[in-house]
mmCIF file of C-alpha atoms and ligand atoms in Angstrom:
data_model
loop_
_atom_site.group_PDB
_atom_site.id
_atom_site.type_symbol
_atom_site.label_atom_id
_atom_site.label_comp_id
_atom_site.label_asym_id
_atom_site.label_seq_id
_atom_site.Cartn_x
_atom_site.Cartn_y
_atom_site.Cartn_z
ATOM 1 C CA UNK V 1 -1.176 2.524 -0.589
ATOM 2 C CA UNK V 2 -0.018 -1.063 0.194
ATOM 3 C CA UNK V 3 0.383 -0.169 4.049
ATOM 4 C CA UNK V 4 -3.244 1.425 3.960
ATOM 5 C CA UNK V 5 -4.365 -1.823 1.812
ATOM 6 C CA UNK V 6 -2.282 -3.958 4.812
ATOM 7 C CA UNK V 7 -3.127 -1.738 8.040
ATOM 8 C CA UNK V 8 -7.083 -1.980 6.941
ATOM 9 C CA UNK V 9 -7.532 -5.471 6.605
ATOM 10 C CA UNK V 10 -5.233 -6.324 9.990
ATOM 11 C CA UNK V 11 -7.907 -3.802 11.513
ATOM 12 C CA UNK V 12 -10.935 -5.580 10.179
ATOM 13 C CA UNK V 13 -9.530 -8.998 11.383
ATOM 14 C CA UNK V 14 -8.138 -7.643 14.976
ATOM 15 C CA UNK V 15 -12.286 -6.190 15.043
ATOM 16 C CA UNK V 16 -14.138 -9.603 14.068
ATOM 17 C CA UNK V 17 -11.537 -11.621 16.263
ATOM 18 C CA UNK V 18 -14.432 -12.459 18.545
ATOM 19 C CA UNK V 19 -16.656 -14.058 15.418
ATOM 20 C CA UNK V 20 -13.258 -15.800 14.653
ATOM 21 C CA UNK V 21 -13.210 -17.422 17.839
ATOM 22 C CA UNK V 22 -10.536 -20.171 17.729
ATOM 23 C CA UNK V 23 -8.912 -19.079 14.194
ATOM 24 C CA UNK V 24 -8.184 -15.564 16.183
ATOM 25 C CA UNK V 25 -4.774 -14.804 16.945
ATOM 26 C CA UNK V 26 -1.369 -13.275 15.844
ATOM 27 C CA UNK V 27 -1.354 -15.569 12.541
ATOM 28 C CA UNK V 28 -4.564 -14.285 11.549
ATOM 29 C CA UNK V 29 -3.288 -11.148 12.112
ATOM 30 C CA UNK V 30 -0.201 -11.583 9.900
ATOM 31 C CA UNK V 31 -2.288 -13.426 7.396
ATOM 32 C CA UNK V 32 -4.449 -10.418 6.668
ATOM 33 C CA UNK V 33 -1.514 -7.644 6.942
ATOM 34 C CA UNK V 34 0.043 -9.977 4.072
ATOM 35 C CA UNK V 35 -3.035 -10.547 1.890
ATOM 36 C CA UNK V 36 -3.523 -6.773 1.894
ATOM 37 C CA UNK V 37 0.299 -6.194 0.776
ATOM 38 C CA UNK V 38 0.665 -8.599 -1.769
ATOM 39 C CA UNK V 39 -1.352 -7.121 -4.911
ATOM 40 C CA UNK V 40 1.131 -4.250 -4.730
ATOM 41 C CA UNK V 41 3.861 -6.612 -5.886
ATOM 42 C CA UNK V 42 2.490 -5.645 -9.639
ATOM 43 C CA UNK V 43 4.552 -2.421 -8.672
ATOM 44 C CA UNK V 44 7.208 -3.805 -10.692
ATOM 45 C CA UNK V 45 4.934 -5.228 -13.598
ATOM 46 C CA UNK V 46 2.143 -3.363 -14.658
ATOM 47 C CA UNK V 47 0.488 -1.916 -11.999
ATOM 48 C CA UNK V 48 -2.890 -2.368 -10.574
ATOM 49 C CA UNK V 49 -3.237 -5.134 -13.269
ATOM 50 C CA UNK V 50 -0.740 -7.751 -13.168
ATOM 51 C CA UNK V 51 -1.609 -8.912 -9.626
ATOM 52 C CA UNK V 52 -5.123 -7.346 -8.638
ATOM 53 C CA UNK V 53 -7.645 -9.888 -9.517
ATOM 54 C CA UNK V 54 -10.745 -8.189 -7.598
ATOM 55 C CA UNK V 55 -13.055 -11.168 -8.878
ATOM 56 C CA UNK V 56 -10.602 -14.044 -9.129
ATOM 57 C CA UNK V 57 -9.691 -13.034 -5.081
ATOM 58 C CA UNK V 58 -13.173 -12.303 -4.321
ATOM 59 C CA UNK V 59 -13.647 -16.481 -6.002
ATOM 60 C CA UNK V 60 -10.913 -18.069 -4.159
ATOM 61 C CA UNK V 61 -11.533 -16.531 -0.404
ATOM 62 C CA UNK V 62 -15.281 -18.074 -1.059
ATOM 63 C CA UNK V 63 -13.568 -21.219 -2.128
ATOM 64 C CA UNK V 64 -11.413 -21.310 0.668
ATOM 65 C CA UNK V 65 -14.498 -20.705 3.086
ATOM 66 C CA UNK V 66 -16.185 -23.462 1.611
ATOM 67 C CA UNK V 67 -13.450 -25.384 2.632
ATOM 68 C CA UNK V 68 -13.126 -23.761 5.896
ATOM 69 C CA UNK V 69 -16.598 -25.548 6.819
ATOM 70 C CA UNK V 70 -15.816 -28.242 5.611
ATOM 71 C CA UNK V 71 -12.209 -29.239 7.220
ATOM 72 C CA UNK V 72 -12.678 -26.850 9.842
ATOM 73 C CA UNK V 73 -8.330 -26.075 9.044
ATOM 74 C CA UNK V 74 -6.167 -23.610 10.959
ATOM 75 C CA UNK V 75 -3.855 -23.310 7.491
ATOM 76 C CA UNK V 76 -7.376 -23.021 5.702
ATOM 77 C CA UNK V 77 -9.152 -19.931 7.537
ATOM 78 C CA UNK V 78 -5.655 -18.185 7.541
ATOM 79 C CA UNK V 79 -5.704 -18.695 3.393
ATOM 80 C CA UNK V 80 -8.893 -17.466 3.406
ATOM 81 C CA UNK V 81 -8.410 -14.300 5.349
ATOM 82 C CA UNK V 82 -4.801 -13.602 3.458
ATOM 83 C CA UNK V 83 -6.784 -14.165 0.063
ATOM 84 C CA UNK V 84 -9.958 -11.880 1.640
ATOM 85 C CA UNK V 85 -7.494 -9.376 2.305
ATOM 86 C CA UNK V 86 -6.106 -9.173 -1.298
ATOM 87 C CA UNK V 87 -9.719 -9.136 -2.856
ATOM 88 C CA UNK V 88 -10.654 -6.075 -0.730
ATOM 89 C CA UNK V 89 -7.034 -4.408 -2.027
ATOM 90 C CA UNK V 90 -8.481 -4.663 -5.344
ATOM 91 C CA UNK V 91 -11.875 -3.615 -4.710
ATOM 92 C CA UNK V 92 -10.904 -1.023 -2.813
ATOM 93 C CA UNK V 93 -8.233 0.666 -5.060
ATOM 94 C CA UNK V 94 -11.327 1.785 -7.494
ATOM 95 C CA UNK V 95 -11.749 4.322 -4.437
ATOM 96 C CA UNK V 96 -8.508 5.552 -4.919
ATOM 97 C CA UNK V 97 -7.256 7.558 -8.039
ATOM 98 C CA UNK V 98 -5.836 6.340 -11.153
ATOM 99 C CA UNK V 99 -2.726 4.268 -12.438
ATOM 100 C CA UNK V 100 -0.452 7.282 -13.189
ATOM 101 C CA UNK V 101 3.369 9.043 -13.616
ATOM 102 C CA UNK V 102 2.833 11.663 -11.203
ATOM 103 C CA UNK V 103 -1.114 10.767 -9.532
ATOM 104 C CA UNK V 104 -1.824 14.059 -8.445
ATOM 105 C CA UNK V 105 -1.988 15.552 -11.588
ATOM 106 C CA UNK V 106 -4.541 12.482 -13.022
ATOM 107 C CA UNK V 107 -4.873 12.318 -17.097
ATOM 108 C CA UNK V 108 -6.478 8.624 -16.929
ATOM 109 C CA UNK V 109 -9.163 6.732 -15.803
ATOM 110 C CA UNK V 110 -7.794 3.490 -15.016
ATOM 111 C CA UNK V 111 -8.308 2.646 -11.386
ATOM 112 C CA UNK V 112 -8.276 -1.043 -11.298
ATOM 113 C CA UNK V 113 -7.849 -3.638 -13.843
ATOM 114 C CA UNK V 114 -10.495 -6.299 -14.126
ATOM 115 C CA UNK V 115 -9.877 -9.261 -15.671
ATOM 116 C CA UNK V 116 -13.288 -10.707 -16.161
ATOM 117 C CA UNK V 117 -14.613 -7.896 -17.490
ATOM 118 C CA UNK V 118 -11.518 -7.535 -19.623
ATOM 119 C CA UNK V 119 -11.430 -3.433 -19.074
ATOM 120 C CA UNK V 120 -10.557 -1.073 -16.077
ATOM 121 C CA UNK V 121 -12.727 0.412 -13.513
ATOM 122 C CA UNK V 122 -12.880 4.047 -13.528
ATOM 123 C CA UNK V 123 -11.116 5.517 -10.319
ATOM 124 C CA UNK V 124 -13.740 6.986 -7.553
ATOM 125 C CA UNK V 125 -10.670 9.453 -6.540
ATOM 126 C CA UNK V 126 -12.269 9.181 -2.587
ATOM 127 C CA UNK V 127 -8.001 8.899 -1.500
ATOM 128 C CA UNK V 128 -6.469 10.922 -4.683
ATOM 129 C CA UNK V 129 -3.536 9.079 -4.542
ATOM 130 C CA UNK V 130 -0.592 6.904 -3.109
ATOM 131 C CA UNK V 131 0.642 9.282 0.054
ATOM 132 C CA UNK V 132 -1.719 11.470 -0.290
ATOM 133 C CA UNK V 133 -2.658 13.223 3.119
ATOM 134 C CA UNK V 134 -5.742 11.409 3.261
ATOM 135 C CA UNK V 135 -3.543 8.028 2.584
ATOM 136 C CA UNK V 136 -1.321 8.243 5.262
ATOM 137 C CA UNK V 137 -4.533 9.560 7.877
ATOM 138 C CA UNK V 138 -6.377 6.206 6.773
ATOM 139 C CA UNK V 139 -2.999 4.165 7.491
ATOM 140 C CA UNK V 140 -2.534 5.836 10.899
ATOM 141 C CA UNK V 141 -6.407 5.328 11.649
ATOM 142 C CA UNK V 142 -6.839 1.642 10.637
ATOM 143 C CA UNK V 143 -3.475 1.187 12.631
ATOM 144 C CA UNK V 144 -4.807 2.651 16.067
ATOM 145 C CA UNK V 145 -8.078 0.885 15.445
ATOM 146 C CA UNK V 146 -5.940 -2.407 15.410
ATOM 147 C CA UNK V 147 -3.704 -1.352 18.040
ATOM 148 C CA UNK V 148 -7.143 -0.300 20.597
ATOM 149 C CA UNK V 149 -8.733 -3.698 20.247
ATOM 150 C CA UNK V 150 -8.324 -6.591 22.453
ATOM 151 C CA UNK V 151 -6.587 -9.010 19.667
ATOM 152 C CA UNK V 152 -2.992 -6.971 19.029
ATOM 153 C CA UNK V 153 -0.093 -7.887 21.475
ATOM 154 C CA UNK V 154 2.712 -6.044 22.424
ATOM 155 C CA UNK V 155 4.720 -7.398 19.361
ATOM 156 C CA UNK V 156 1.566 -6.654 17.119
ATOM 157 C CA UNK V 157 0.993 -3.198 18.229
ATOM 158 C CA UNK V 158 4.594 -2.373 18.065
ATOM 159 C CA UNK V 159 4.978 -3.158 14.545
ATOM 160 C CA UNK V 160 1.588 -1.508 13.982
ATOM 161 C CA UNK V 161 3.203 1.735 14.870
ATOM 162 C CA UNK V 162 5.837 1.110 13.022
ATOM 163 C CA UNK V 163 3.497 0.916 10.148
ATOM 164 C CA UNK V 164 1.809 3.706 11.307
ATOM 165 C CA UNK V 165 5.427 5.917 11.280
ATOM 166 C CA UNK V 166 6.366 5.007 7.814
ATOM 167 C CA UNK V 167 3.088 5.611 6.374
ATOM 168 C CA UNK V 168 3.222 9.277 7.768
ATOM 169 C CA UNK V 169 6.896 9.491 6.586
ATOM 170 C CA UNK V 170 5.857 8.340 3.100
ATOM 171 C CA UNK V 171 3.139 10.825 3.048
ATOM 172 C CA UNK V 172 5.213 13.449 4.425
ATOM 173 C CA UNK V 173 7.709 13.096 2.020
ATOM 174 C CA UNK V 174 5.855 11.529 -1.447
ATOM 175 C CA UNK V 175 5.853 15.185 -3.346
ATOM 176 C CA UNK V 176 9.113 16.249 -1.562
ATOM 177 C CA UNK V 177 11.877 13.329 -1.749
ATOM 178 C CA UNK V 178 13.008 14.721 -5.281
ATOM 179 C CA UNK V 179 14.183 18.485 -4.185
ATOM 180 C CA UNK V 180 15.375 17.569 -0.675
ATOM 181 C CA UNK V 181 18.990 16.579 -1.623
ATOM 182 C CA UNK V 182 19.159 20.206 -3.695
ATOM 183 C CA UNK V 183 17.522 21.830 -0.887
ATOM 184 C CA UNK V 184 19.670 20.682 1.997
ATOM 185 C CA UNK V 185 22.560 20.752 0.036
ATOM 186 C CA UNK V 186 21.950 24.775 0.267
ATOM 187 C CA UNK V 187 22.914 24.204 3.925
ATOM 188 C CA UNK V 188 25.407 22.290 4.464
ATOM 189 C CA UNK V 189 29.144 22.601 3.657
ATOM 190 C CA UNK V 190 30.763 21.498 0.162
ATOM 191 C CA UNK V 191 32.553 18.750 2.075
ATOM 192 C CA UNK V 192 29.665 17.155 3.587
ATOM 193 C CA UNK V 193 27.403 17.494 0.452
ATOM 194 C CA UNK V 194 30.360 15.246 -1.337
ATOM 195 C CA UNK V 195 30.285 12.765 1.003
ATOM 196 C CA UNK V 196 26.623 12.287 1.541
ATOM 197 C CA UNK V 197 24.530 9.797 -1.018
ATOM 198 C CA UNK V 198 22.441 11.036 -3.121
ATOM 199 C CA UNK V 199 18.680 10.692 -3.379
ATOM 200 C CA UNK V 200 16.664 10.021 -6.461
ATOM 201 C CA UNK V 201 13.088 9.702 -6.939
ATOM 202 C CA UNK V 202 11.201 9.005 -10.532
ATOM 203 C CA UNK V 203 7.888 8.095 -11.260
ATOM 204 C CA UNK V 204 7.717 5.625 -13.733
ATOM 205 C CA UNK V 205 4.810 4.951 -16.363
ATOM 206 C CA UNK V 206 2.646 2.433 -14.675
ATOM 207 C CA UNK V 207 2.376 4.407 -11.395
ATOM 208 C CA UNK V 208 5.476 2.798 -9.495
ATOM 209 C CA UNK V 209 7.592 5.135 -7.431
ATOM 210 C CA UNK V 210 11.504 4.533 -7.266
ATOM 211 C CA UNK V 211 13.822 5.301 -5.199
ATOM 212 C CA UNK V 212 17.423 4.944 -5.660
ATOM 213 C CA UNK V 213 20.781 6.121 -3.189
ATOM 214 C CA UNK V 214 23.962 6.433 -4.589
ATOM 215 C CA UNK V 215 27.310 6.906 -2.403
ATOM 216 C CA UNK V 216 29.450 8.744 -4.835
ATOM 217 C CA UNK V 217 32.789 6.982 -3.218
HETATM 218 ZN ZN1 ZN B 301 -3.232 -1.905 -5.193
#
């Protein structure tokens, strides 16, 4: 979901470019793709919790526009719009489904936590879960939105698609990873299967996905 979370807010930005007059540009853009990344660092905590803070983000980016009007500072808009970009992560993922081991087969209703209420919202399931078809389409489509309006570059639009490509390959791939090494290994000669690394994917308890490659030499 982080590329979603990432690809939506660089769309939003690349869209209002023209309210954002001088702050516009390839720093704004970078600004929001980052914002809307970073909550997912939690991945390796606990998830949705440790570093979604839907009000505390939703606080600061009005903080940071306050200041915005007041110093009228480059380095100020672009905190706001990084920090606006992580609030709307954590709004958003109560649209998504719930914190789980394997999300597509949900047993809980934590979505999002939120720490001034002190409890979880209940997930809205509207994208069931991380790679889910309906993930990777809203990754592609916030990407070509981005990539069709008059603020993306060359270099932006490239690494849009880029985006774009992995999110399909994640989505393509999010049920599958775990029996492809067995499957392929059907296939190929004894030989090659020795020599090849192998794949693993686990789900762990707070909704993380790992992957892990081992070379057997
Ligand atoms: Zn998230």
């Amino acid at each position: 979901m982080a590329l979603t979370h990432g690809a939506v807010a660089v769309a939003l930005v690349a869209l209002t470019s023209p309210v954002l007059g001088e702050y516009a540009g390839p720093p704004m853009l970078v600004a929001a793709l980052l914002g809307g990344l970073a909550p997912d660092i939690d991945l390796l905590a606990t998830h949705r919790k440790s570093c979604h803070y839907p009000v505390g983000y939703t606080v600061v980016a009005g903080v940071a526009l306050g200041g915005l009007a007041a110093t009228r500072w480059t380095a100020v808009a672009l905190a706001a719009v990084a920090v606006g970009a992580a609030a709307l992560h954590a709004w958003s993922d109560v649209l998504a489904g719930s914190v789980e081991t394997e999300p597509w087969n949900p047993t809980t209703e934590r979505a999002v936590y939120n720490h001034a209420l002190g409890d979880w919202h209940r997930p809205r399931r509207y994208v069931r879960y991380s790679g889910a078809p309906e993930d990777g389409l809203l990754a592609v489509g916030a990407a070509a939105v981005a990539v069709g309006s008059p603020a993306t570059g060359p270099t932006a639009e490239a690494g849009l698609w880029w985006l774009a490509a992995i999110a399909v390959g994640y989505t393509l791939s999010r049920r599958r990873l775990s029996g492809l090494p067995r499957r392929l290994g059907r296939w190929l000669p004894a030989w090659l299967v020795e020599v090849l690394p192998s794949v693993r994917v686990d789900e762990t308890e707070n909704g993380a996905t790992t992957l892990s490659v081992r070379f057997r030499h």
